[in-house]
Amino acid sequence: MALGEFELIERFFRRPADVQCARRGDVPLGIGDDAAVLAVPSGRQLVAALDALVEGRHFPAGTAPQSIGHRALAVNLSDLAAMGATPAWFLLSLTLPAADEKFLEGFAQGMLALADAHGVALVGGDTTGGPLVAAVQALGTVQTGAAITRGGARPGDLVYVSGTPGDSAAGLQLLLDPAAGAALDPAQRRWLLDRFLYPEPRVTLGQALAGLASGCIDVSDGLAADAGRLAAASNCGLHIEAERLPLSAALRAFAGEPGARLLALTGGEAYELCFTISPDKTAALAAQLDIVKCQATCIGSVTAGRGIDVRESGRPLTLDLRGFDHFASP
Ligand code: ADP
Ligand code: MG
């Protein structure tokens, strides 16, 4: 007999109270009623983000269900991280062509493993039939007034990026064309594929940056395009030195040095944080990076100009910085 909507929720998404994330003390009422009741601690503000993953748009048809579940939550935790928020809860709107148990098992496992890793609780959602879409709304909190925005960068601040951007875009290329990347060893291939399939949202880094960074954005459309948005929101310009971009050995092996720089600047789905910080706070930043065990690299500075100026050996690099726009004409 086909799995009904109620059984599906009970079996895959409602969890016994002894599971770590279900034990949060701030969910008086979770899955099962008409809506969840959540307790926002006093002195903190609620931070909310919602992103949908659509099959064929955000991941190729046939992508492992674990990866779809992981990414649907990861991209939203990344948005909360960019605000300096501490994630707490999330809701899932899942549209499925069929109640395929194998798919649901993998999807729930990928999503709930990431939820447990960050101690966030699934508190509700919606389940409908249709083309495969996984939309997550993530909710977190930040100390009142302490959210990091895109608008706080000031001329003279330094620009940093976490991790090694470009890897995820290379991973997607490998997923779409397994014959690509002939120069990669198996570990490098796995590394790049996993950066696309299982990105690690920079949750602890984002929290550490609250009170430290002047501005922050998460890199979903490409480093240069998203850094440009940060600059525009701050009414500043950004100067980026391409030589300083942190490139993984795997990305260099995949694309060569110039190709790797280009992927790092324009490749989407990186889910790294690009942030700005006053130069007098770099020692405090180094201490925080040590604590949260995250790499972040200074790639340039904020200027009094407008727009983003990428230079390689002093020469301007012209890039297609439009980022991905679902409704743009080609
Ligand atoms: P309603 O018709 O009142 O919207 P639903 O049948 O959609 O109720 O949902 C019943 C309960 O199950 C609600 O608490 C809802 O939040 C939860 N829920 C539905 N789908 C999901 C899902 N995919 N993941 C988690 N919770 C879900
Ligand atoms: Mg409903």
Short mmCIF file of N, CA, C and O in Angstrom, two decimals, residues 54-150:
data_model
loop_
_atom_site.label_atom_id
_atom_site.label_comp_id
_atom_site.label_asym_id
_atom_site.label_seq_id
_atom_site.Cartn_x
_atom_site.Cartn_y
_atom_site.Cartn_z
N VAL A 54 15.20 23.20 -6.20
CA VAL A 54 14.33 22.65 -7.24
C VAL A 54 15.14 21.69 -8.11
O VAL A 54 16.23 22.05 -8.58
N GLU A 55 14.61 20.47 -8.29
CA GLU A 55 15.31 19.50 -9.14
C GLU A 55 15.49 20.06 -10.55
O GLU A 55 14.55 20.64 -11.12
N GLY A 56 16.68 19.89 -11.09
CA GLY A 56 16.96 20.39 -12.44
C GLY A 56 17.42 21.84 -12.45
O GLY A 56 17.93 22.32 -13.46
N ARG A 57 17.24 22.53 -11.32
CA ARG A 57 17.67 23.92 -11.21
C ARG A 57 18.85 24.04 -10.26
O ARG A 57 19.85 24.67 -10.54
N HIS A 58 18.67 23.45 -9.07
CA HIS A 58 19.69 23.56 -8.02
C HIS A 58 20.47 22.29 -7.84
O HIS A 58 21.49 22.27 -7.17
N PHE A 59 19.98 21.20 -8.41
CA PHE A 59 20.73 19.94 -8.40
C PHE A 59 20.24 19.12 -9.58
O PHE A 59 19.06 19.21 -9.97
N PRO A 60 21.15 18.32 -10.19
CA PRO A 60 20.73 17.53 -11.34
C PRO A 60 19.78 16.41 -10.92
O PRO A 60 19.89 15.90 -9.79
N ALA A 61 18.86 16.04 -11.80
CA ALA A 61 18.00 14.88 -11.55
C ALA A 61 18.91 13.68 -11.31
O ALA A 61 19.94 13.54 -11.96
N GLY A 62 18.55 12.85 -10.34
CA GLY A 62 19.36 11.68 -10.04
C GLY A 62 20.40 11.91 -8.96
O GLY A 62 21.12 10.99 -8.57
N THR A 63 20.49 13.14 -8.42
CA THR A 63 21.40 13.42 -7.30
C THR A 63 21.00 12.56 -6.10
O THR A 63 19.81 12.32 -5.86
N ALA A 64 22.00 12.08 -5.35
CA ALA A 64 21.73 11.24 -4.18
C ALA A 64 20.76 11.94 -3.23
O ALA A 64 20.95 13.11 -2.92
N PRO A 65 19.70 11.24 -2.77
CA PRO A 65 18.73 11.87 -1.85
C PRO A 65 19.38 12.42 -0.58
O PRO A 65 18.95 13.46 -0.08
N GLN A 66 20.44 11.75 -0.09
CA GLN A 66 21.15 12.27 1.10
C GLN A 66 21.66 13.68 0.85
O GLN A 66 21.61 14.55 1.71
N SER A 67 22.21 13.87 -0.34
CA SER A 67 22.76 15.18 -0.70
C SER A 67 21.65 16.23 -0.80
O SER A 67 21.82 17.37 -0.33
N ILE A 68 20.53 15.88 -1.37
CA ILE A 68 19.42 16.84 -1.51
C ILE A 68 18.94 17.26 -0.12
O ILE A 68 18.74 18.45 0.15
N GLY A 69 18.80 16.29 0.78
CA GLY A 69 18.38 16.60 2.15
C GLY A 69 19.40 17.48 2.86
O GLY A 69 19.05 18.47 3.50
N HIS A 70 20.66 17.13 2.72
CA HIS A 70 21.74 17.89 3.35
C HIS A 70 21.76 19.32 2.82
O HIS A 70 21.76 20.29 3.58
N ARG A 71 21.73 19.46 1.50
CA ARG A 71 21.87 20.79 0.91
C ARG A 71 20.67 21.69 1.21
O ARG A 71 20.81 22.90 1.39
N ALA A 72 19.48 21.10 1.23
CA ALA A 72 18.28 21.91 1.49
C ALA A 72 18.40 22.62 2.83
O ALA A 72 18.02 23.78 2.97
N LEU A 73 18.96 21.92 3.83
CA LEU A 73 19.16 22.55 5.14
C LEU A 73 20.42 23.41 5.14
O LEU A 73 20.43 24.53 5.67
N ALA A 74 21.50 22.91 4.51
CA ALA A 74 22.80 23.59 4.56
C ALA A 74 22.72 25.02 3.99
O ALA A 74 23.28 25.94 4.57
N VAL A 75 22.01 25.19 2.87
CA VAL A 75 21.98 26.52 2.25
C VAL A 75 21.27 27.52 3.16
O VAL A 75 21.60 28.70 3.16
N ASN A 76 20.32 27.03 3.94
CA ASN A 76 19.61 27.92 4.87
C ASN A 76 20.43 28.21 6.12
O ASN A 76 20.44 29.33 6.61
N LEU A 77 21.14 27.19 6.63
CA LEU A 77 22.02 27.44 7.77
C LEU A 77 23.12 28.42 7.37
O LEU A 77 23.58 29.23 8.18
N SER A 78 23.53 28.35 6.10
CA SER A 78 24.55 29.28 5.60
C SER A 78 24.03 30.72 5.62
O SER A 78 24.76 31.65 5.98
N ASP A 79 22.77 30.92 5.28
CA ASP A 79 22.18 32.27 5.34
C ASP A 79 22.14 32.79 6.77
O ASP A 79 22.43 33.96 7.03
N LEU A 80 21.78 31.91 7.70
CA LEU A 80 21.77 32.34 9.11
C LEU A 80 23.19 32.65 9.58
O LEU A 80 23.42 33.62 10.31
N ALA A 81 24.16 31.82 9.14
CA ALA A 81 25.56 32.04 9.53
C ALA A 81 26.03 33.41 9.06
O ALA A 81 26.73 34.12 9.78
N ALA A 82 25.62 33.79 7.84
CA ALA A 82 26.05 35.09 7.30
C ALA A 82 25.51 36.25 8.12
O ALA A 82 26.04 37.36 8.05
N MET A 83 24.46 36.02 8.90
CA MET A 83 23.91 37.07 9.76
C MET A 83 24.53 37.03 11.16
O MET A 83 24.17 37.85 12.01
N GLY A 84 25.39 36.06 11.41
CA GLY A 84 25.97 35.90 12.74
C GLY A 84 25.02 35.25 13.72
O GLY A 84 25.20 35.31 14.93
N ALA A 85 23.96 34.60 13.18
CA ALA A 85 22.92 34.03 14.05
C ALA A 85 23.26 32.62 14.51
O ALA A 85 24.04 31.92 13.87
N THR A 86 22.66 32.23 15.61
CA THR A 86 22.76 30.85 16.11
C THR A 86 21.50 30.12 15.66
O THR A 86 20.40 30.49 16.06
N PRO A 87 21.64 29.09 14.80
CA PRO A 87 20.44 28.41 14.30
C PRO A 87 19.77 27.61 15.41
O PRO A 87 20.45 27.08 16.30
N ALA A 88 18.44 27.53 15.37
CA ALA A 88 17.72 26.82 16.43
C ALA A 88 16.72 25.83 15.85
O ALA A 88 16.68 24.68 16.27
N TRP A 89 15.90 26.26 14.89
CA TRP A 89 14.80 25.44 14.41
C TRP A 89 14.69 25.54 12.90
O TRP A 89 15.19 26.48 12.29
N PHE A 90 13.98 24.59 12.29
CA PHE A 90 13.67 24.75 10.87
C PHE A 90 12.38 24.05 10.51
O PHE A 90 11.90 23.16 11.22
N LEU A 91 11.76 24.52 9.41
CA LEU A 91 10.56 23.90 8.86
C LEU A 91 10.87 23.45 7.44
O LEU A 91 11.70 24.05 6.75
N LEU A 92 10.22 22.37 7.02
CA LEU A 92 10.49 21.77 5.72
C LEU A 92 9.22 21.68 4.90
O LEU A 92 8.24 21.07 5.32
N SER A 93 9.22 22.30 3.71
CA SER A 93 8.14 22.09 2.76
C SER A 93 8.66 21.20 1.66
O SER A 93 9.56 21.57 0.90
N LEU A 94 8.12 19.98 1.61
CA LEU A 94 8.64 18.97 0.68
C LEU A 94 7.57 18.63 -0.35
O LEU A 94 6.46 18.22 0.01
N THR A 95 7.90 18.82 -1.62
CA THR A 95 7.01 18.44 -2.71
C THR A 95 7.65 17.26 -3.44
O THR A 95 8.81 17.35 -3.85
N LEU A 96 6.90 16.17 -3.54
CA LEU A 96 7.46 14.90 -4.05
C LEU A 96 6.61 14.36 -5.19
O LEU A 96 5.38 14.37 -5.09
N PRO A 97 7.24 13.84 -6.25
CA PRO A 97 6.47 13.21 -7.31
C PRO A 97 5.77 11.94 -6.81
O PRO A 97 4.69 11.60 -7.28
N ALA A 98 6.40 11.24 -5.85
CA ALA A 98 5.82 10.02 -5.28
C ALA A 98 6.39 9.81 -3.90
O ALA A 98 7.48 10.28 -3.60
N ALA A 99 5.65 9.10 -3.04
CA ALA A 99 6.15 8.81 -1.69
C ALA A 99 7.11 7.63 -1.75
O ALA A 99 6.82 6.55 -1.25
N ASP A 100 8.25 7.83 -2.37
CA ASP A 100 9.25 6.80 -2.57
C ASP A 100 10.05 6.61 -1.27
O ASP A 100 10.78 7.50 -0.85
N GLU A 101 9.89 5.43 -0.63
CA GLU A 101 10.48 5.22 0.69
C GLU A 101 12.00 5.30 0.66
O GLU A 101 12.62 5.81 1.59
N LYS A 102 12.59 4.78 -0.39
CA LYS A 102 14.05 4.79 -0.49
C LYS A 102 14.55 6.24 -0.57
O LYS A 102 15.53 6.61 0.07
N PHE A 103 13.86 7.03 -1.38
CA PHE A 103 14.22 8.45 -1.49
C PHE A 103 14.07 9.14 -0.14
O PHE A 103 14.97 9.84 0.33
N LEU A 104 12.91 8.93 0.50
CA LEU A 104 12.63 9.60 1.77
C LEU A 104 13.62 9.23 2.86
O LEU A 104 14.04 10.07 3.65
N GLU A 105 14.01 7.96 2.87
CA GLU A 105 14.97 7.50 3.87
C GLU A 105 16.30 8.24 3.71
O GLU A 105 16.85 8.76 4.68
N GLY A 106 16.80 8.31 2.48
CA GLY A 106 18.07 8.99 2.21
C GLY A 106 17.96 10.48 2.48
O GLY A 106 18.82 11.08 3.13
N PHE A 107 16.88 11.08 2.01
CA PHE A 107 16.67 12.51 2.17
C PHE A 107 16.63 12.89 3.65
O PHE A 107 17.32 13.81 4.09
N ALA A 108 15.82 12.15 4.42
CA ALA A 108 15.68 12.46 5.86
C ALA A 108 17.01 12.23 6.57
O ALA A 108 17.40 13.02 7.43
N GLN A 109 17.72 11.17 6.19
CA GLN A 109 18.99 10.88 6.84
C GLN A 109 19.99 12.00 6.60
O GLN A 109 20.65 12.49 7.52
N GLY A 110 20.10 12.46 5.34
CA GLY A 110 21.02 13.55 5.01
C GLY A 110 20.66 14.83 5.73
O GLY A 110 21.52 15.54 6.26
N MET A 111 19.38 15.13 5.78
CA MET A 111 18.93 16.38 6.40
C MET A 111 19.08 16.33 7.92
O MET A 111 19.59 17.27 8.55
N LEU A 112 18.66 15.22 8.53
CA LEU A 112 18.65 15.17 10.00
C LEU A 112 20.05 14.97 10.57
O LEU A 112 20.34 15.41 11.68
N ALA A 113 20.96 14.37 9.80
CA ALA A 113 22.35 14.26 10.27
C ALA A 113 22.96 15.65 10.39
O ALA A 113 23.63 15.97 11.37
N LEU A 114 22.70 16.50 9.41
CA LEU A 114 23.22 17.88 9.48
C LEU A 114 22.52 18.65 10.60
O LEU A 114 23.16 19.42 11.33
N ALA A 115 21.22 18.41 10.75
CA ALA A 115 20.47 19.08 11.83
C ALA A 115 21.07 18.72 13.19
O ALA A 115 21.31 19.59 14.03
N ASP A 116 21.37 17.43 13.38
CA ASP A 116 21.94 16.99 14.65
C ASP A 116 23.33 17.58 14.87
O ASP A 116 23.70 17.94 15.98
N ALA A 117 24.11 17.67 13.78
CA ALA A 117 25.48 18.21 13.91
C ALA A 117 25.44 19.65 14.42
O ALA A 117 26.36 20.10 15.08
N HIS A 118 24.35 20.37 14.12
CA HIS A 118 24.26 21.76 14.57
C HIS A 118 23.22 21.94 15.67
O HIS A 118 22.93 23.08 16.06
N GLY A 119 22.65 20.84 16.16
CA GLY A 119 21.69 20.92 17.26
C GLY A 119 20.43 21.69 16.91
O GLY A 119 19.84 22.34 17.77
N VAL A 120 20.00 21.66 15.63
CA VAL A 120 18.77 22.35 15.26
C VAL A 120 17.63 21.34 15.13
O VAL A 120 17.83 20.19 14.75
N ALA A 121 16.42 21.79 15.44
CA ALA A 121 15.28 20.88 15.49
C ALA A 121 14.31 21.16 14.35
O ALA A 121 13.97 22.31 14.06
N LEU A 122 13.84 20.08 13.71
CA LEU A 122 12.77 20.18 12.71
C LEU A 122 11.45 20.29 13.47
O LEU A 122 11.07 19.37 14.20
N VAL A 123 10.76 21.42 13.32
CA VAL A 123 9.57 21.68 14.15
C VAL A 123 8.27 21.70 13.36
O VAL A 123 7.20 21.93 13.93
N GLY A 124 8.36 21.48 12.04
CA GLY A 124 7.13 21.47 11.28
C GLY A 124 7.40 21.55 9.79
O GLY A 124 8.55 21.54 9.36
N GLY A 125 6.32 21.59 9.01
CA GLY A 125 6.50 21.67 7.57
C GLY A 125 5.22 21.39 6.84
O GLY A 125 4.12 21.52 7.38
N ASP A 126 5.38 20.98 5.58
CA ASP A 126 4.24 20.68 4.74
C ASP A 126 4.71 19.63 3.74
O ASP A 126 5.87 19.60 3.35
N THR A 127 3.81 18.74 3.34
CA THR A 127 4.17 17.67 2.41
C THR A 127 3.12 17.62 1.32
O THR A 127 1.93 17.47 1.61
N THR A 128 3.56 17.79 0.06
CA THR A 128 2.62 17.80 -1.05
C THR A 128 3.18 17.01 -2.23
O THR A 128 4.37 16.70 -2.26
N GLY A 129 2.31 16.69 -3.17
CA GLY A 129 2.73 15.99 -4.38
C GLY A 129 3.01 16.98 -5.49
O GLY A 129 2.36 18.02 -5.59
N GLY A 130 3.98 16.65 -6.33
CA GLY A 130 4.35 17.53 -7.45
C GLY A 130 5.79 17.33 -7.83
O GLY A 130 6.43 16.40 -7.33
N PRO A 131 6.34 18.18 -8.70
CA PRO A 131 7.76 18.05 -9.06
C PRO A 131 8.64 18.26 -7.83
O PRO A 131 8.27 19.03 -6.94
N LEU A 132 9.79 17.57 -7.77
CA LEU A 132 10.62 17.55 -6.57
C LEU A 132 11.17 18.93 -6.20
O LEU A 132 11.96 19.52 -6.93
N VAL A 133 10.69 19.44 -5.06
CA VAL A 133 11.19 20.71 -4.51
C VAL A 133 11.32 20.54 -3.00
O VAL A 133 10.40 20.07 -2.34
N ALA A 134 12.49 20.89 -2.47
CA ALA A 134 12.68 20.87 -1.02
C ALA A 134 12.95 22.30 -0.57
O ALA A 134 13.98 22.88 -0.90
N ALA A 135 11.99 22.87 0.16
CA ALA A 135 12.15 24.24 0.66
C ALA A 135 12.26 24.19 2.18
O ALA A 135 11.46 23.53 2.84
N VAL A 136 13.27 24.85 2.71
CA VAL A 136 13.47 24.88 4.15
C VAL A 136 13.41 26.32 4.64
O VAL A 136 13.94 27.22 3.99
N GLN A 137 12.73 26.52 5.75
CA GLN A 137 12.81 27.80 6.43
C GLN A 137 13.61 27.57 7.70
O GLN A 137 13.25 26.72 8.53
N ALA A 138 14.72 28.27 7.83
CA ALA A 138 15.55 28.13 9.02
C ALA A 138 15.33 29.32 9.93
O ALA A 138 15.18 30.46 9.47
N LEU A 139 15.30 29.06 11.23
CA LEU A 139 15.09 30.10 12.22
C LEU A 139 16.21 30.04 13.24
O LEU A 139 16.61 28.95 13.67
N GLY A 140 16.73 31.20 13.58
CA GLY A 140 17.79 31.26 14.58
C GLY A 140 17.63 32.51 15.39
O GLY A 140 16.68 33.28 15.19
N THR A 141 18.56 32.74 16.28
CA THR A 141 18.48 33.95 17.09
C THR A 141 19.85 34.62 17.15
O THR A 141 20.88 33.99 16.94
N VAL A 142 19.79 35.90 17.42
CA VAL A 142 21.02 36.68 17.59
C VAL A 142 20.76 37.66 18.73
O VAL A 142 19.61 38.05 18.97
N GLN A 143 21.81 38.00 19.45
CA GLN A 143 21.69 38.99 20.51
C GLN A 143 21.10 40.27 19.91
O GLN A 143 21.51 40.66 18.81
N THR A 144 20.15 40.87 20.58
CA THR A 144 19.46 42.04 20.01
C THR A 144 20.45 43.08 19.48
O THR A 144 21.35 43.49 20.21
N GLY A 145 20.29 43.40 18.21
CA GLY A 145 21.13 44.43 17.58
C GLY A 145 22.46 43.91 17.04
O GLY A 145 23.21 44.67 16.43
N ALA A 146 22.76 42.63 17.24
CA ALA A 146 24.11 42.14 16.90
C ALA A 146 24.19 41.44 15.54
O ALA A 146 25.26 40.96 15.15
N ALA A 147 23.08 41.38 14.79
CA ALA A 147 23.14 40.71 13.48
C ALA A 147 24.13 41.42 12.57
O ALA A 147 24.23 42.64 12.57
N ILE A 148 24.90 40.63 11.80
CA ILE A 148 25.82 41.21 10.82
C ILE A 148 25.04 41.38 9.51
O ILE A 148 24.38 40.44 9.08
N THR A 149 25.13 42.52 8.88
CA THR A 149 24.39 42.74 7.64
C THR A 149 25.37 42.93 6.47
O THR A 149 26.58 42.99 6.66
N ARG A 150 24.79 43.07 5.28
CA ARG A 150 25.60 43.35 4.11
C ARG A 150 26.01 44.82 4.06
O ARG A 150 26.84 45.21 3.25
#
